[in-house]
Each structure stands twice: as C-alpha cells, then as structure tokens.
C-alpha cells in the first residue's frame, strides 16, 4: 500500500484478468468509522454494512460501478484503490525499447493543478503536457483529440438513427452516450435490455488506444508492438474499461495502463519536477490537437453540447454562429431541453448527472414513454471533473464539524444495533 | 415498555436534535461539494470560450479531424461510421445482469 494524494493504493497492475473480479475500490475496515457517508453516495447500493458495528465494505465487485464517489466522499480516507500501474509506467518510461504514449482526459487538466496548490479548477493543460514530456513520454497524444473523433462518430450515428426510424432493423431511439465507463457497466448490469440504445461508439479513450497503435504508429513510423499506451483519467472506472477483453482491436491491448489525476500528480512529484514553474506546451499534433468541444467532455452536459455543435450544422446545413448551447449545461439532477434546428425540427435531449437520475430516464425508455432523441449520462454528479480519480475536496477531510457529526451518527447507530 | 415523562421529553429532545443536525449536515455537505464541483465546471467552460486555449470550438473544424477523415487519403476516408471506424472505434456490449441476479439470490439487497 502507498499513499498518493491522500488516498491509499495497492500496487497492482493486472493483465488479462476478468475486471469483474477486481475490487477497484475497497474499504479499509481498520480506518472505517461507520459514518455511512459512502453508502449514502453509492447509487447501486454496492457498499454496505458488513457487521453490527456498521463497518462498510463493497459487497461484490459485480455490484460496484467503480465510480469512486464513496472514496471521494469518505471523511476518514478509509477507502482505497485496488489497482495502480504507477510502478509499471515508471519502468516503461526508462525502457528505451518501449514507446510510451500519454492519453490524458479533458477533466485531468482542471484538477491536476490542485495537487500543486492551485485554486480549485485551475486550468493547467499546457503545464500538464510539459510535465508529461519531462516524465519521458515519447508521444504527448491527448484524449481530447478522440473526444473530437467521438463527436464525429457518435453525432453521425445519432443522425443515422433518426433517419432510419420506421425502417426495418432500425436502431432504437433515444441514443445514449457511451463515454462514461461507470454508466456503460451500469447499463450492462442493471438495464441490459437497453444496450441497443447505447451508442456503439467506444469512449474517447477506447478510440485513442487503437488509433495510437494503427494510425499513430503509421504517422510516426513506429512499430505498433513497441507502443505502450497510458490512459490518464479523472476516473477509477476507466481502470475497469482498460481491462475489458474486447478492447483489443489494434491487434494488441488497446490500453496498456490506466492511472488517474492523483497518480499523475504523484508521478510528477516523485520525478522531482517543479510543476508550478513549468512553461505551457502543446501536445504532439497527429493525435493531440483538440477543440473547445472536446474539453467540455469533462463536465455534465458537455458531450451533449459538443454533439449539438455538430448535429446543428449537419442537419441544417447552416453555420452555428454561437457555439454556446447553455441550456444543456448541467450541474446536478436531470436537465431536458428542446433544441430547434432549422430545416430539421426539434431535437429533444436529456442530460442526467448521477446514476440514480439516469435510472429514472432508463425506466422511461423501458416503459416506451421516453420522448428524447439523445440522452447523455455521467455517473459522477457534475461529470468527470468530479470523478473518483480527481484530487479530493479538502473540505471533505478537513471539516471537524462533519467528522464530529459522523462520530455522533456512529454512536447513535451502534446503540440502535445493540438495543 | 413504560416511560416516564422525564425520559419521554429527553428522548424527544435527542430525536429533534438529531433530525435537525442530520438534515443540516447533509444539506451543508452537498452544497459544499457542489460548489467545489461547480468551480471546476466553470473553469471548463471558461477554457472552451478562451480563444488563447481553444482557438477552435467545433470538433468538425479541427484540422486534424479533417485530415483523418479526408475523403481522398485520410485514415478514416470512408467518413464517420465507415468500415474502418466500425472496426477500430465501435464496440459491442455484454449483458452482465446474471451476475447481479446471482448476488440477489444470495440475499444481497441492491438499489436496482
């Protein structure tokens, strides 16, 4: 076990195992104060009391969507991560025969700075690229590029689905986004009948892995088998996604390692890089250049807004003069809107933040009562910027008041049990 | 069980205190975490609108996107959802419901 940015990690880099058998997050029973905060924030109920003292544990990995909201909300730092590729990545960075490729997600650049003392939400994208170069990554490719690819693929898929309605073998509407790995596993586990509604597009990281080992290898004249792809995410569930056996379309494992924002900060600190004094640099162009539409993938409603910036222009044939589509921006709960597209009609959309909200929309679809064309779901309230792999909100740990109340709750509950 | 007046009032006091405290704490915790998340969300939209960080705001206008989808010699020249896209960029999903059903058979209660 190792402490990384206030969270304990097990040094474990699994290969070729069934991700359903891994506890990506787990409770350290010796640190658990039985306050029950984790249980309150868990949508599926996977984290439960295991004894009379109210000590919590993840009951079984199949019920856990690996979102890590329990970890991010635990006032005692009692929840740890079960998987870390940090040591393996350090080894690969030193190995001259391995071409290590960086693949950071949009939200990482809005959280990483906090680990180096910057105010909440500070954008540090340029510094992040420089830091990755200094760490020894051979190609600074960026997951935001494939966020743009995702928009092209998923937007086109949506337009196809709308156009094929009424025909034989038409794919159903609404189309659900498929970027969020917690949400994808949730559909597969609790709403498998709605799998045809999920966009068949891989997530942006699911696209960048195979593109790195095919297109990227070709463009840079690199042997694909030497490429080692490192997915850098604000997310714990992405570690599950990286291990999905079906994601090997490049002829190799598409994603070789997955770390999160906290682990990247740890790597930068361990390498002795003075992050705050770094200049801003750009990623390597081929699979690195991106747009504003890509960066908003990091927040709830962002994928929807980015897709609408494409759909509007394709469906109407006109230029969208103001790319701000503020009605879809979502902080919490469910947000619905009718977006008028000239020459086409109305696109009905919904954005759900959090799995309990997503379930309400799923029930509507199941009942055949869903009026929407396109539904975006993010497992973490607020989106990836609030992912389980992001730096922990200092207030969660620092508030003496809330931990005192948690203690009172514990006593209250303990008394109730013994009575 | 019999309860005298003093014990009853004491119990009421404890319960009221707990209810008020519990409610406020939950509210306060949610509000503080949402303001924390809100700051990060605001920063994302500020970067999107900042031409110095993102000069281009639509995916289809990204020159590297135009290059990869170029109809003549782009890597994905058949366009989005073309043959190569389906091979590399699209996937299928796996029904995992049997595993939770087995869990429920063992007596585990879940929310869905």
XYZ file of C-alpha atoms in Angstrom:
531
model
C 0.000 0.000 0.000
C 1.156 3.509 -0.809
C -0.286 6.934 -0.025
C -0.983 9.002 -3.147
C -2.551 12.454 -2.685
C -4.354 11.410 0.473
C -5.615 8.088 -0.915
C -4.123 4.638 -0.295
C -3.328 2.500 -3.349
C -2.498 -1.155 -3.733
C 0.461 -1.664 -6.041
C -1.282 -3.951 -8.513
C -1.097 -3.811 -12.311
C -3.395 -6.600 -13.540
C -3.063 -8.093 -17.031
C -5.506 -10.368 -18.794
C -7.810 -10.853 -15.831
C -11.586 -10.532 -15.720
C -12.156 -6.968 -14.470
C -15.434 -8.094 -12.879
C -13.364 -9.956 -10.278
C -11.326 -6.934 -9.128
C -12.175 -4.613 -6.238
C -11.163 -1.287 -7.786
C -12.301 0.477 -4.616
C -12.448 -1.129 -1.205
C -12.874 -0.066 2.405
C -10.063 -0.433 4.910
C -12.006 -1.873 7.846
C -9.427 -0.589 10.341
C -9.994 3.025 9.246
C -13.771 2.875 8.704
C -15.664 4.899 11.331
C -19.050 3.522 10.239
C -20.416 7.000 9.458
C -22.274 5.692 6.405
C -21.344 8.546 4.028
C -20.186 6.063 1.381
C -23.483 4.210 1.474
C -25.379 7.492 1.009
C -23.450 8.480 -2.127
C -23.490 4.997 -3.704
C -26.225 4.766 -6.342
C -26.288 0.984 -6.685
C -26.001 0.072 -3.009
C -22.795 -1.893 -3.590
C -21.193 -0.542 -0.417
C -22.880 -1.885 2.696
C -22.567 -2.594 6.385
C -20.868 -5.929 6.988
C -21.172 -6.245 10.759
C -23.042 -4.980 13.810
C -20.606 -2.108 14.261
C -21.625 -0.723 10.861
C -18.223 -1.147 9.216
C -18.754 -0.782 5.448
C -17.404 -2.903 2.603
C -18.004 -3.353 -1.129
C -20.201 -6.465 -1.132
C -19.131 -7.726 -4.535
C -17.305 -6.122 -7.477
C -20.154 -7.013 -9.867
C -22.457 -4.595 -8.000
C -19.844 -1.815 -7.956
C -19.675 0.542 -10.952
C -16.175 1.644 -9.820
C -17.124 5.339 -9.899
C -15.287 6.013 -6.642
C -17.778 8.565 -5.328
C -17.578 6.694 -1.994
C -13.820 7.214 -1.942
C -14.111 10.897 -2.809
C -16.711 11.462 -0.075
C -15.181 9.443 2.788
C -14.237 11.873 5.583
C -11.705 9.409 7.029
C -9.736 8.394 3.932
C -10.763 4.823 4.701
C -11.457 3.841 1.084
C -8.510 2.750 -1.022
C -7.880 1.919 -4.661
C -7.112 -1.678 -5.557
C -5.244 -1.066 -8.820
C -2.222 1.130 -9.603
C 0.047 0.988 -12.658
C 2.422 3.715 -11.417
C 5.488 1.481 -10.908
C 4.995 -0.315 -14.221
C 4.767 3.030 -16.050
C 7.995 4.274 -14.428
C 9.707 1.096 -15.691
C 8.325 1.516 -19.223
C 9.420 5.179 -19.295
C 13.005 4.054 -18.575
C 12.960 1.257 -21.166
C 14.485 2.504 -24.470
C 12.628 -0.200 -26.449
C 9.202 0.979 -25.337
C 7.446 3.938 -26.928
C 5.253 5.348 -24.171
C 2.232 7.345 -25.264
C 0.283 9.709 -22.991
C -3.502 9.893 -23.245
C -4.868 12.432 -20.712
C -8.622 13.048 -20.432
C -10.129 16.545 -20.567
C -11.008 16.753 -16.849
C -7.447 15.938 -15.697
C -6.290 19.439 -16.695
C -8.926 21.028 -14.444
C -7.911 19.044 -11.348
C -4.174 18.360 -11.553
C -3.157 21.883 -10.506
C -4.933 21.449 -7.159
C -2.334 18.830 -6.175
C 0.290 21.572 -6.540
C -1.541 24.223 -4.536
C -3.525 25.934 -7.314
C -7.099 27.103 -6.601
C -9.944 24.659 -7.371
C -10.488 24.136 -11.088
C -7.372 25.965 -12.352
C -6.668 25.029 -15.993
C -3.167 23.528 -16.261
C -3.343 21.842 -19.693
C -0.146 23.405 -21.048
C 1.842 22.588 -17.906
C 0.445 19.044 -17.956
C 1.774 18.458 -21.494
C 5.205 19.807 -20.484
C 5.242 17.618 -17.372
C 4.393 14.529 -19.446
C 7.283 15.367 -21.804
C 9.657 15.775 -18.871
C 8.498 12.482 -17.361
C 9.778 10.855 -20.550
C 6.600 10.091 -22.507
C 7.651 9.644 -26.157
C 4.447 10.979 -27.699
C 2.231 13.526 -25.993
C -1.035 12.488 -27.516
C -4.235 13.675 -25.979
C -7.577 12.075 -25.315
C -9.249 15.364 -26.272
C -8.397 14.608 -29.915
C -10.502 11.435 -29.742
C -13.224 13.366 -27.941
C -13.482 15.224 -31.258
C -13.455 11.854 -33.096
C -16.205 10.650 -30.744
C -18.354 13.622 -31.713
C -17.892 12.815 -35.390
C -18.762 9.122 -34.856
C -21.483 9.484 -32.249
C -23.074 12.513 -33.915
C -23.179 10.657 -37.229
C -24.634 7.591 -35.507
C -27.391 9.746 -33.972
C -28.266 11.292 -37.329
C -28.353 7.775 -38.874
C -30.629 6.504 -36.109
C -33.035 9.418 -36.551
C -33.145 8.873 -40.313
C -33.702 5.107 -40.135
C -36.742 5.266 -37.827
C -39.696 3.364 -39.282
C -37.470 1.227 -41.474
C -36.721 -2.439 -40.898
C -33.956 -3.189 -38.342
C -33.837 0.445 -37.279
C -31.675 1.044 -34.210
C -33.810 2.408 -31.361
C -34.090 5.943 -30.033
C -33.185 7.559 -27.723
C -29.477 7.073 -28.247
C -27.481 7.027 -25.019
C -23.924 8.343 -24.790
C -21.272 5.695 -24.141
C -18.315 7.778 -22.925
C -18.682 7.074 -19.223
C -17.431 3.616 -18.131
C -19.471 3.558 -14.910
C -22.630 4.248 -16.882
C -21.796 1.636 -19.540
C -21.275 -1.042 -16.885
C -24.476 0.135 -15.179
C -26.474 -0.413 -18.383
C -24.906 -3.829 -18.946
C -25.633 -4.825 -15.339
C -29.000 -3.307 -14.464
C -30.624 -2.379 -17.805
C -29.230 -4.917 -20.332
C -32.449 -4.631 -22.372
C -31.403 -1.038 -23.150
C -27.993 -1.993 -24.570
C -29.274 -1.407 -28.150
C -29.904 2.222 -27.141
C -26.275 2.714 -26.089
C -24.203 4.306 -28.828
C -21.917 1.671 -30.316
C -19.074 4.209 -30.157
C -16.244 3.399 -27.805
C -15.393 6.079 -25.277
C -12.732 8.614 -26.359
C -10.028 6.614 -24.568
C -11.349 3.422 -26.152
C -10.734 5.132 -29.502
C -7.326 6.669 -28.786
C -5.740 3.339 -27.806
C -6.372 1.579 -31.144
C -5.741 4.769 -33.149
C -2.332 5.137 -31.432
C -1.317 1.616 -32.414
C -2.526 1.913 -36.018
C -2.766 5.469 -37.383
C -0.340 6.929 -34.825
C 2.207 4.159 -35.381
C 1.968 4.710 -39.146
C 2.269 8.500 -38.971
C 5.307 8.362 -36.673
C 6.939 5.306 -38.322
C 6.852 3.414 -35.035
C 6.427 -0.334 -34.615
C 2.966 -0.794 -33.146
C 4.098 -3.612 -30.858
C 6.536 -1.244 -29.115
C 3.825 1.245 -28.225
C 2.659 1.316 -24.597
C -0.458 3.427 -24.106
C -1.110 5.172 -20.787
C -4.651 6.350 -20.191
C -4.709 9.243 -17.689
C -8.182 9.752 -16.287
C -10.140 11.635 -13.609
C -11.780 8.286 -13.031
C -11.407 4.905 -11.343
C -13.921 3.090 -13.583
C -11.583 3.683 -16.540
C -9.249 1.117 -14.968
C -12.057 -1.393 -15.446
C -12.627 -0.241 -19.020
C -8.921 -0.594 -19.857
C -9.116 -4.286 -18.875
C -12.168 -5.122 -20.979
C -11.068 -8.135 -23.063
C -12.940 -6.960 -26.176
C -10.896 -3.738 -26.399
C -8.025 -5.179 -28.448
C -8.941 -4.053 -31.966
C -5.467 -2.773 -32.864
C -4.182 -6.361 -32.710
C -2.709 -5.578 -29.275
C -4.189 -4.418 -25.973
C -5.646 -1.027 -26.857
C -4.986 0.438 -23.379
C -1.885 -0.847 -21.585
C -2.151 1.125 -18.356
C -4.637 3.433 -16.666
C -3.892 5.955 -13.946
C -5.846 8.888 -12.569
C -5.189 12.555 -11.831
C -3.893 11.825 -8.320
C -1.431 9.222 -9.604
C -0.154 11.589 -12.318
C 0.466 14.234 -9.629
C 2.328 11.600 -7.606
C 4.475 10.674 -10.620
C 5.327 14.336 -11.290
C 6.258 14.851 -7.626
C 8.256 11.601 -7.467
C 10.233 12.617 -10.582
C 11.182 15.875 -8.854
C 9.534 18.089 -11.459
C 8.681 21.598 -10.255
C 5.220 21.679 -11.774
C 4.320 25.287 -10.979
C 7.346 26.710 -12.787
C 6.771 24.701 -15.994
C 6.121 26.563 -19.267
C 2.979 25.780 -21.304
C 3.497 23.362 -24.194
C 1.247 21.849 -26.829
C 0.629 18.127 -27.388
C 2.082 16.334 -30.441
C -0.202 17.203 -33.317
C -1.204 13.942 -35.057
C -3.352 12.658 -32.195
C -3.132 15.680 -29.938
C -4.852 18.771 -31.352
C -8.306 19.424 -29.986
C -11.132 21.915 -29.722
C -13.371 23.518 -27.129
C -15.988 20.904 -27.986
C -13.543 18.242 -26.774
C -12.625 19.877 -23.497
C -16.247 20.256 -22.353
C -16.499 16.435 -22.302
C -15.171 16.903 -18.770
C -18.425 18.305 -17.436
C -22.019 17.112 -17.286
C -23.841 18.243 -20.436
C -20.584 18.704 -22.316
C -20.835 15.701 -24.632
C -24.372 16.815 -25.469
C -23.311 20.383 -26.239
C -20.357 19.213 -28.348
C -22.588 16.796 -30.288
C -25.186 19.509 -30.885
C -22.482 21.805 -32.303
C -22.004 19.116 -34.981
C -25.624 17.978 -35.380
C -26.897 21.531 -35.850
C -24.542 22.180 -38.760
C -25.045 18.780 -40.412
C -28.846 18.755 -40.103
C -29.487 22.392 -41.019
C -26.634 22.873 -43.478
C -26.033 26.237 -41.799
C -23.183 27.587 -39.690
C -23.842 27.656 -35.956
C -22.818 31.219 -35.164
C -22.784 30.923 -31.352
C -21.360 27.590 -30.166
C -22.586 28.173 -26.600
C -25.632 25.949 -26.090
C -26.104 26.802 -22.434
C -29.473 25.089 -21.921
C -27.825 21.654 -21.795
C -25.188 22.544 -19.168
C -25.962 20.515 -16.076
C -24.759 20.865 -12.522
C -26.866 18.176 -10.870
C -30.009 16.131 -11.482
C -31.722 15.806 -14.872
C -31.763 18.550 -17.472
C -34.017 18.383 -20.518
C -34.279 20.717 -23.490
C -35.774 21.102 -26.941
C -33.173 22.337 -29.382
C -34.612 23.855 -32.560
C -32.629 23.020 -35.679
C -33.688 24.931 -38.823
C -34.659 22.707 -41.734
C -34.953 19.680 -39.462
C -37.207 20.348 -36.498
C -36.720 19.843 -32.806
C -34.025 17.703 -31.250
C -35.216 16.540 -27.834
C -32.422 15.896 -25.398
C -31.860 14.947 -21.761
C -28.740 15.090 -19.618
C -28.502 13.009 -16.441
C -25.914 13.582 -13.754
C -25.610 10.651 -11.357
C -26.811 7.056 -11.795
C -29.971 7.431 -9.689
C -31.080 10.139 -12.131
C -30.026 8.012 -15.100
C -32.201 5.172 -13.759
C -35.271 7.441 -13.891
C -34.636 8.086 -17.598
C -33.949 4.358 -18.162
C -37.306 3.428 -16.620
C -38.995 5.878 -19.003
C -37.255 4.306 -22.005
C -38.178 0.821 -20.786
C -41.818 1.875 -20.492
C -41.719 3.237 -24.059
C -42.514 6.730 -22.788
C -39.228 8.473 -23.457
C -39.699 11.446 -25.807
C -35.987 12.072 -26.293
C -33.662 11.572 -29.250
C -30.406 11.741 -27.353
C -29.562 11.218 -23.670
C -26.216 11.954 -22.046
C -25.376 10.203 -18.789
C -22.461 10.875 -16.448
C -22.070 8.630 -13.412
C -20.406 11.270 -11.254
C -22.561 14.248 -10.221
C -21.359 17.220 -12.279
C -19.416 14.999 -14.690
C -15.780 13.891 -14.989
C -14.418 16.975 -13.209
C -15.963 15.382 -10.090
C -14.621 11.921 -10.950
C -13.491 9.446 -8.309
C -9.891 9.819 -9.517
C -9.693 13.589 -9.085
C -7.957 15.352 -6.183
C -10.093 15.088 -3.054
C -12.114 18.138 -1.985
C -10.124 19.346 1.062
C -13.401 20.199 2.848
C -14.389 16.523 2.876
C -11.477 15.639 5.139
C -10.875 18.950 6.896
C -14.263 19.673 8.404
C -14.006 18.888 12.096
C -17.719 19.596 12.411
C -18.790 16.973 9.896
C -16.440 14.344 11.281
C -17.771 15.043 14.786
C -21.279 14.582 13.493
C -20.166 11.391 11.775
C -18.905 10.162 15.143
C -22.264 11.003 16.751
C -24.037 9.173 13.953
C -21.813 6.196 14.551
C -22.663 6.092 18.261
C -26.336 6.573 17.515
C -26.335 3.728 15.032
C -24.205 1.474 17.221
C -26.650 1.977 20.108
C -29.569 1.191 17.837
C -27.939 -2.074 16.804
C -27.160 -3.309 20.325
C -30.528 -2.288 21.808
C -42.152 -0.725 27.928
C -43.207 2.073 30.275
C -41.691 5.543 30.005
C -41.941 8.382 32.491
C -42.422 11.980 31.463
C -38.794 12.990 32.014
C -37.478 10.179 29.832
C -40.035 10.973 27.150
C -39.047 14.653 26.978
C -35.378 13.698 26.926
C -35.978 11.279 24.066
C -37.921 13.936 22.152
C -35.073 16.392 22.640
C -32.490 13.924 21.359
C -34.600 12.979 18.381
C -35.298 16.611 17.420
C -31.617 17.465 17.782
C -30.625 14.529 15.649
C -33.205 15.304 12.972
C -32.211 18.986 12.704
C -28.497 18.281 12.846
C -28.677 15.368 10.420
C -30.671 17.310 7.855
C -28.469 20.388 8.032
C -25.287 18.386 7.775
C -26.458 16.580 4.653
C -27.505 19.897 3.104
C -24.217 21.535 4.020
C -22.155 18.624 2.701
C -23.996 18.534 -0.633
C -23.828 22.331 -1.033
C -20.108 22.433 -0.315
C -19.234 19.586 -2.656
C -21.409 21.030 -5.422
C -19.737 24.425 -5.088
C -16.367 22.654 -5.349
C -17.502 20.803 -8.470
C -19.138 23.976 -9.783
C -15.786 25.798 -9.685
C -14.233 23.112 -11.859
C -17.204 23.164 -14.258
C -16.981 26.961 -14.585
C -13.296 26.624 -15.388
C -14.039 24.091 -18.167
C -16.488 26.458 -19.871
C -14.075 29.375 -19.438
C -11.332 27.406 -21.241
C -13.783 26.457 -24.030
C -14.619 30.154 -24.519
C -10.979 31.293 -24.279
C -9.525 31.627 -27.794
C -5.982 31.524 -26.376
C -6.564 27.983 -25.076
C -9.007 26.600 -27.666
C -8.928 28.607 -30.885
C -11.450 26.214 -32.471
C -14.707 25.293 -30.734
C -16.329 22.682 -33.005
C -14.990 19.160 -33.499
C -15.670 19.189 -37.239
C -13.432 22.282 -37.622
C -10.349 20.630 -36.034
C -7.743 20.424 -38.851
C -6.507 17.062 -37.541
C -10.089 15.755 -37.692
C -10.326 16.995 -41.281
C -7.051 15.190 -42.017
C -8.047 11.823 -40.530
C -11.464 11.900 -42.277
C -10.110 13.279 -45.575
C -12.118 11.632 -48.383
C -9.062 11.165 -50.582
C -6.271 9.879 -48.390
C -7.479 10.129 -44.798
C -7.035 7.134 -42.488
C -10.824 7.095 -41.973
C -11.573 8.148 -45.573
C -14.981 6.422 -45.654
C -16.108 9.007 -43.097
C -17.601 8.603 -39.626
C -19.257 5.201 -39.022
C -17.450 3.809 -42.082
C -15.845 0.383 -42.289
C -12.548 1.271 -40.573
C -14.420 3.247 -37.905
C -16.579 0.239 -37.142
C -13.523 -1.948 -36.823
C -11.462 0.331 -34.554
C -13.802 2.827 -32.931
C -17.066 0.999 -32.274
C -17.774 -1.831 -29.863
C -20.455 -4.160 -28.527
C -21.808 -4.581 -25.010
C -22.066 -7.574 -22.713
C -25.109 -8.496 -20.616
C -23.870 -8.638 -17.022
C -27.274 -8.971 -15.332
C -26.862 -12.680 -14.479
C -24.069 -11.796 -12.070
C -26.207 -9.394 -10.009
C -29.119 -11.814 -10.169
C -26.865 -14.437 -8.582
C -25.871 -11.883 -5.950
C -29.505 -11.147 -5.143
C -30.191 -14.867 -4.863
C -27.555 -14.936 -2.149
C -29.647 -12.416 -0.232
C -27.782 -9.187 -1.092
C -30.084 -6.171 -1.447
C -29.178 -3.604 -4.117
C -30.892 -0.379 -5.172
C -31.844 -1.502 -8.689
